[in-house]
Coordinates of C-alpha atoms in Angstrom, one line a residue:
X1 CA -92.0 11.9 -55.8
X2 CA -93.9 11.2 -58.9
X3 CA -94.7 7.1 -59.8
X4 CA -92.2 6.0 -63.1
X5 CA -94.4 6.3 -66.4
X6 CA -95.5 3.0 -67.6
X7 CA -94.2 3.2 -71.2
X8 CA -96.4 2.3 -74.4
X9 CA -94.9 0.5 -77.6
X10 CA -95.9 4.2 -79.2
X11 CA -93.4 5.6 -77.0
X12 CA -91.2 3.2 -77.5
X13 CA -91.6 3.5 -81.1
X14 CA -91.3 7.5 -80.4
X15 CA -87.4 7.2 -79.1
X16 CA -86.5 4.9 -81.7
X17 CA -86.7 7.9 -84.2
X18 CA -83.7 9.0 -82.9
X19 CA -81.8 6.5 -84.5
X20 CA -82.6 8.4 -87.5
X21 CA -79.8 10.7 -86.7
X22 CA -77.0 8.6 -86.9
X23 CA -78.9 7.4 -90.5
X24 CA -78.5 11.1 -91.4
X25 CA -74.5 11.3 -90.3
X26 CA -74.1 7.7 -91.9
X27 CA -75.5 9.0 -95.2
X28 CA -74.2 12.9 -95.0
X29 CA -70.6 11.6 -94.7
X30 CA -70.6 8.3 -96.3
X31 CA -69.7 5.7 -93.8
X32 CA -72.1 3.5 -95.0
X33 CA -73.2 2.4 -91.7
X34 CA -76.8 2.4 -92.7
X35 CA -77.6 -1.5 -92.7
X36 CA -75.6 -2.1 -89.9
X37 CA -77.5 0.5 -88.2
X38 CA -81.2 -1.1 -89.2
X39 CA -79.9 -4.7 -87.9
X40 CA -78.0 -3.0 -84.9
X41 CA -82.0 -1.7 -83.5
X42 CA -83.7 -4.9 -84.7
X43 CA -81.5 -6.6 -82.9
X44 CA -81.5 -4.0 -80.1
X45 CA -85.5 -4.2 -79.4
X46 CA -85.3 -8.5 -80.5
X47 CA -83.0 -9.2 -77.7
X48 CA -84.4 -6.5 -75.1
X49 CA -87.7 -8.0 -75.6
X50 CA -86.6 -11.4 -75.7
X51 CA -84.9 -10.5 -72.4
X52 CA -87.6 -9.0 -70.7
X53 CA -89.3 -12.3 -71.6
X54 CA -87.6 -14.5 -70.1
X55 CA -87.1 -12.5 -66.8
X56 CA -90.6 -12.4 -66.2
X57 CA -90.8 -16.4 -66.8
X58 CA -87.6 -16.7 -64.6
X59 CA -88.9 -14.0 -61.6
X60 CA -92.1 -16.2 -61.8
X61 CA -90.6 -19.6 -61.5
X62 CA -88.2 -18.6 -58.8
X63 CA -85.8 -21.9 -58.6
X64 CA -82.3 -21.8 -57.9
X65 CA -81.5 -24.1 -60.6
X66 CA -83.3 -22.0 -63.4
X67 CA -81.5 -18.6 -62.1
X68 CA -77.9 -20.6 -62.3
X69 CA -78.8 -21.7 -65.9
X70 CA -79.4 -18.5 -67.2
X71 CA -76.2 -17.3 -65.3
X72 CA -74.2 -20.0 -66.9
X73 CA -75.5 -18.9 -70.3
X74 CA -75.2 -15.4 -70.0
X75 CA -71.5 -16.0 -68.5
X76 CA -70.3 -18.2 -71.7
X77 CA -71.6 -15.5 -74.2
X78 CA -69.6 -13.1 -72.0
X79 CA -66.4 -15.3 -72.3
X80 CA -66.6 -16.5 -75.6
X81 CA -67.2 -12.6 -76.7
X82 CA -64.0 -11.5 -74.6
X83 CA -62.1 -13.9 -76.7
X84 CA -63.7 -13.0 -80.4
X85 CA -62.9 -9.4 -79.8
X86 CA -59.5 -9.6 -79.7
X87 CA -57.4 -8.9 -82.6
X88 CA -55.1 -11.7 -82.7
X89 CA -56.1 -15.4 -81.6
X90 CA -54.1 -18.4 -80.6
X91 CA -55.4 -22.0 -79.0
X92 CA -57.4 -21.9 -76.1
X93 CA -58.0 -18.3 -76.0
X94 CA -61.9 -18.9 -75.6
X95 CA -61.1 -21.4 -73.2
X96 CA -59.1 -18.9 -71.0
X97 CA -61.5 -16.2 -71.4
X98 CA -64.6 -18.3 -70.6
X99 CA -62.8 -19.2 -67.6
X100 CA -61.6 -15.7 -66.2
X101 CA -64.8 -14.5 -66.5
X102 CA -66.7 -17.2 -65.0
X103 CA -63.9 -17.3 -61.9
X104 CA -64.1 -13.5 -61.2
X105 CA -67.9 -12.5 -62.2
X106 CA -69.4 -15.4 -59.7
X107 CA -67.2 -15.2 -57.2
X108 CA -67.6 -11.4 -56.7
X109 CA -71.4 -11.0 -57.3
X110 CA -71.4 -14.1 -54.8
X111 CA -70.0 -12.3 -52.1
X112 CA -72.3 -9.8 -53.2
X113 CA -75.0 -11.4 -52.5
X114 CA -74.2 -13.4 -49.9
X115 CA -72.7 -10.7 -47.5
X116 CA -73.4 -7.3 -48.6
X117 CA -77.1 -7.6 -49.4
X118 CA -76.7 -10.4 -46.9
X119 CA -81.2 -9.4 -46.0
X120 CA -82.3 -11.3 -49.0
X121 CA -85.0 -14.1 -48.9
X122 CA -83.1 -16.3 -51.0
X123 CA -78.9 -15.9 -51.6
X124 CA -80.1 -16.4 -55.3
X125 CA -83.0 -13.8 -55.2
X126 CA -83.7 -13.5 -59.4
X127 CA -84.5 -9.6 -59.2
X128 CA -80.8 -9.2 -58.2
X129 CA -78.7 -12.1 -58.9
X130 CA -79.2 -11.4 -62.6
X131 CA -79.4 -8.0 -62.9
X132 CA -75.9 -7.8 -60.8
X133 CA -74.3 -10.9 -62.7
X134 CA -75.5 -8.9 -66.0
X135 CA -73.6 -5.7 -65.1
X136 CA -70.4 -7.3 -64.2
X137 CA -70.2 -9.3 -67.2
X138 CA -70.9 -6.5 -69.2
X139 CA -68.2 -4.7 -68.2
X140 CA -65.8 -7.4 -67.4
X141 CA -66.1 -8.4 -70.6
X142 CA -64.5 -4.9 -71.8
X143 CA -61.7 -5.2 -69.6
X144 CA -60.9 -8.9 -70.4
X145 CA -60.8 -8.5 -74.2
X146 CA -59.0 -5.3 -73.9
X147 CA -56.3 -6.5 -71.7
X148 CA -55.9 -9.3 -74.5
X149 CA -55.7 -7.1 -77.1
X150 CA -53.4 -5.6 -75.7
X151 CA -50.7 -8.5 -74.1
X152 CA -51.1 -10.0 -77.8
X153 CA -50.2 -7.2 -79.7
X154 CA -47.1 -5.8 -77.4
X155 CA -46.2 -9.5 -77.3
X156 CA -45.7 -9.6 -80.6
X157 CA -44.3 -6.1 -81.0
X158 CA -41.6 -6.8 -78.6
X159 CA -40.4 -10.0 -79.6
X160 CA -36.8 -10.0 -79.9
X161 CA -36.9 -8.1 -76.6
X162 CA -38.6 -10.6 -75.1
X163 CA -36.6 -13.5 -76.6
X164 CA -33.3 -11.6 -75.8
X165 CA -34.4 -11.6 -71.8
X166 CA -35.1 -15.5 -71.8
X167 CA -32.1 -16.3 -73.7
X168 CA -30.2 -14.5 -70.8
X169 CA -31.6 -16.5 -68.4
X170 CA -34.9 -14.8 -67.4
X171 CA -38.2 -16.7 -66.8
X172 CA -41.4 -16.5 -68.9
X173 CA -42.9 -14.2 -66.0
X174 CA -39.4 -11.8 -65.8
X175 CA -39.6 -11.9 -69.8
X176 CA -43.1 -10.8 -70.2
X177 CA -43.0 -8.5 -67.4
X178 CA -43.8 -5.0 -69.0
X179 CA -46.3 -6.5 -71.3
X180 CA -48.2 -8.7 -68.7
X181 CA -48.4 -4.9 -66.6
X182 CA -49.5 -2.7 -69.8
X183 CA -52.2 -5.2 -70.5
X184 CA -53.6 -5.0 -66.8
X185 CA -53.1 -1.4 -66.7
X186 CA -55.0 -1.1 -70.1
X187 CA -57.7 -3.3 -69.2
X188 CA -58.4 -1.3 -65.9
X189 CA -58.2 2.2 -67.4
X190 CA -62.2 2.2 -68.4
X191 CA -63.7 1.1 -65.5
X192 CA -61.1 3.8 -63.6
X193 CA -62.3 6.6 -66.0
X194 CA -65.5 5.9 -65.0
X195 CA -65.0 5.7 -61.3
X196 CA -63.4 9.4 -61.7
X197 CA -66.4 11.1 -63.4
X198 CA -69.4 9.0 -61.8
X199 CA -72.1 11.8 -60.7
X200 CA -70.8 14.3 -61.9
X201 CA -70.3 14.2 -65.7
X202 CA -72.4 10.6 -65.9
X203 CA -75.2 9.2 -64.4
X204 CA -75.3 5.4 -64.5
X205 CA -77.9 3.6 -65.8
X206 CA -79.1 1.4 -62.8
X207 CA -78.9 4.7 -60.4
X208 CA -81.2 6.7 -62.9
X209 CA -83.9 3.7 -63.5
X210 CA -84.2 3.2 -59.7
X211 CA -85.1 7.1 -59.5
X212 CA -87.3 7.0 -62.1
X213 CA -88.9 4.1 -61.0
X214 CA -89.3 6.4 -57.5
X215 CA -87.0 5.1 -55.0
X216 CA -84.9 7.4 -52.7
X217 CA -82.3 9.2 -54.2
X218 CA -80.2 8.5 -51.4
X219 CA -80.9 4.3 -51.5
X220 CA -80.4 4.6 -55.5
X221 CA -76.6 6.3 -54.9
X222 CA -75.9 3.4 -51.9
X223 CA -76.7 1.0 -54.6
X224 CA -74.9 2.5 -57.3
X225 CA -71.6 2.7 -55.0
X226 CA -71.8 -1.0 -54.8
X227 CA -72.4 -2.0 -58.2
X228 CA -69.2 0.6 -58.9
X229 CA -67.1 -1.2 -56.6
X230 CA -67.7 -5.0 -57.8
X231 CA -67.5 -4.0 -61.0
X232 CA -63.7 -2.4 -60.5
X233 CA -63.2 -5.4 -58.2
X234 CA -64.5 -7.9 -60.7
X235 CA -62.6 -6.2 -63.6
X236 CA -59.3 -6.4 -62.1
X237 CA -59.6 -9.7 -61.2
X238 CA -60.7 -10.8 -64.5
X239 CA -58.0 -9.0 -66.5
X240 CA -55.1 -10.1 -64.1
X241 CA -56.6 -13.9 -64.4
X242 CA -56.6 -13.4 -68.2
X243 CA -53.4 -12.5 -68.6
X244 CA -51.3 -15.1 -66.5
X245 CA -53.7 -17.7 -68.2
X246 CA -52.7 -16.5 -71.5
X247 CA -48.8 -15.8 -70.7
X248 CA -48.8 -19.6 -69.7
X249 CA -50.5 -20.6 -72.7
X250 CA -48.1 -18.6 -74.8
X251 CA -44.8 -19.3 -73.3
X252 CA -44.0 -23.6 -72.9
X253 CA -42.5 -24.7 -69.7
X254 CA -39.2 -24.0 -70.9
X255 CA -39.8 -20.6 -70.6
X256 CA -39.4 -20.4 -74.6
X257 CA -42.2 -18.0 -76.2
X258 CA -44.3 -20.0 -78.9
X259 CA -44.5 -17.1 -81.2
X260 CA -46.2 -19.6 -83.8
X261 CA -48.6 -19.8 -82.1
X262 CA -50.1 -16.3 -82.4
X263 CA -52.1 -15.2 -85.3
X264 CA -54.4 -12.5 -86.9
X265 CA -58.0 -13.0 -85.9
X266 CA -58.6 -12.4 -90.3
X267 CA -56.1 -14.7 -91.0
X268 CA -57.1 -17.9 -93.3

């Protein structure tokens, strides 16, 4: 198997004329996309270089203390973008969010590492506890913010519904029944999808770098079939614990939904 290819900024620099293209579709249609497209690949090498940075300092250091303070950090960025892509807001919706996240994506990637690649040196090994915690954010965060979107907007949508079931005597949780499931159900769907078409229409990312870089094909599928199941593990958890956060936050202990509450994310 041939060695990976030790890439030169010319290279690099090579790829990034692709971006052209979607310059040319931005132009040839009139979406006006085209600055948000120059600041979306500054950004994109900035923050992949920065990255790489500070892996190398982190891998080099090797403390436990250094590799939890970049996992905090990365986790409240996570959270805090969760709650900033949802449509409508309401107080302590960043709060909830931060918190799912950090509940679900350490726990899981803990028992990751602790009991499934269980062989480590160190149960908070750098060259994995990142990378792992990185990919379960990422895609936790997707689920979270969708699964908000989505209890927010069929909250809102089915009000009198909703208000018509508590004012005959059901609970907050009997009330907000069908949106509480669509909103997990939503949130869930991607990660799903994904699960359905994984080597055969896709190849994922960390599968195809680990070839490249020239492990066994067979080790690189093991380790993807992980990383697929505590993501789907980690997503579920974090979409269920956002919703029942955000129910309680939305309904008072009276069971009476605080409608007021709600409001468009553009709203003054």
């Amino acid at each position: 198997m041939a060695p990976y290819i030790e890439l030169t900024n010319l290279q690099v620099a090579l790829a990034g004329l692709l971006i052209v293209i979607n310059g040319v579709v931005s132009v040839v249609l009139g979406l006006r996309l085209e600055k948000t497209l120059a600041i979306a690949s500054v950004r994109t090498v900035v923050q992949l270089a920065l990255v790489g940075a500070v892996l190398s300092w982190v891998f080099r250091v090797d403390r436990w203390y250094v590799v939890i303070a970049i996992a905090a950090v990365m986790t409240l960025v996570a959270g805090l973008s969760a709650a900033d892509r949802s449509k409508r807001k309401f107080p302590g919706i960043r709060l909830i969010a931060v918190t799912s996240v950090w509940a679900c994506a350490w726990m899981l990637t803990g028992y990751v590492l602790l009991f499934v690649f269980r062989d480590l040196p160190k149960w908070y090994e750098p060259q994995y506890a990142i990378p792992l915690l990185g990919m379960v954010l990422g895609n936790t965060l997707n689920g979270i913010s969708v699964g908000l979107s989505t209890l927010t907007e069929t909250l809102v949508r089915s009000r009198g519904q909703v208000e018509t079931l508590i004012a005959l005597g059901a609970t907050r949780w009997e009330a907000a029944g069908e949106p509480i499931r669509e909103a997990v159900r939503t949130g869930m769907i991607p990660i799903v999808n994904s699960m359905m078409v994984v080597g055969v229409v896709s190849l994922p990312g960390m599968m195809t770098g680990q070839v490249i870089s020239g492990m066994d094909p067979a080790q690189a599928v093991r380790y993807q079939i992980v990383i697929m199941f505590l993501i789907a593990g980690a997503t579920a958890l974090g979409t269920v614990s956002v919703v029942l956060l955000s129910v309680r936050r939305l309904f008072d202990a009276n069971h009476r939904f605080k409608f007021e509450i709600i409001r468009n994310a553009d709203a003054k």
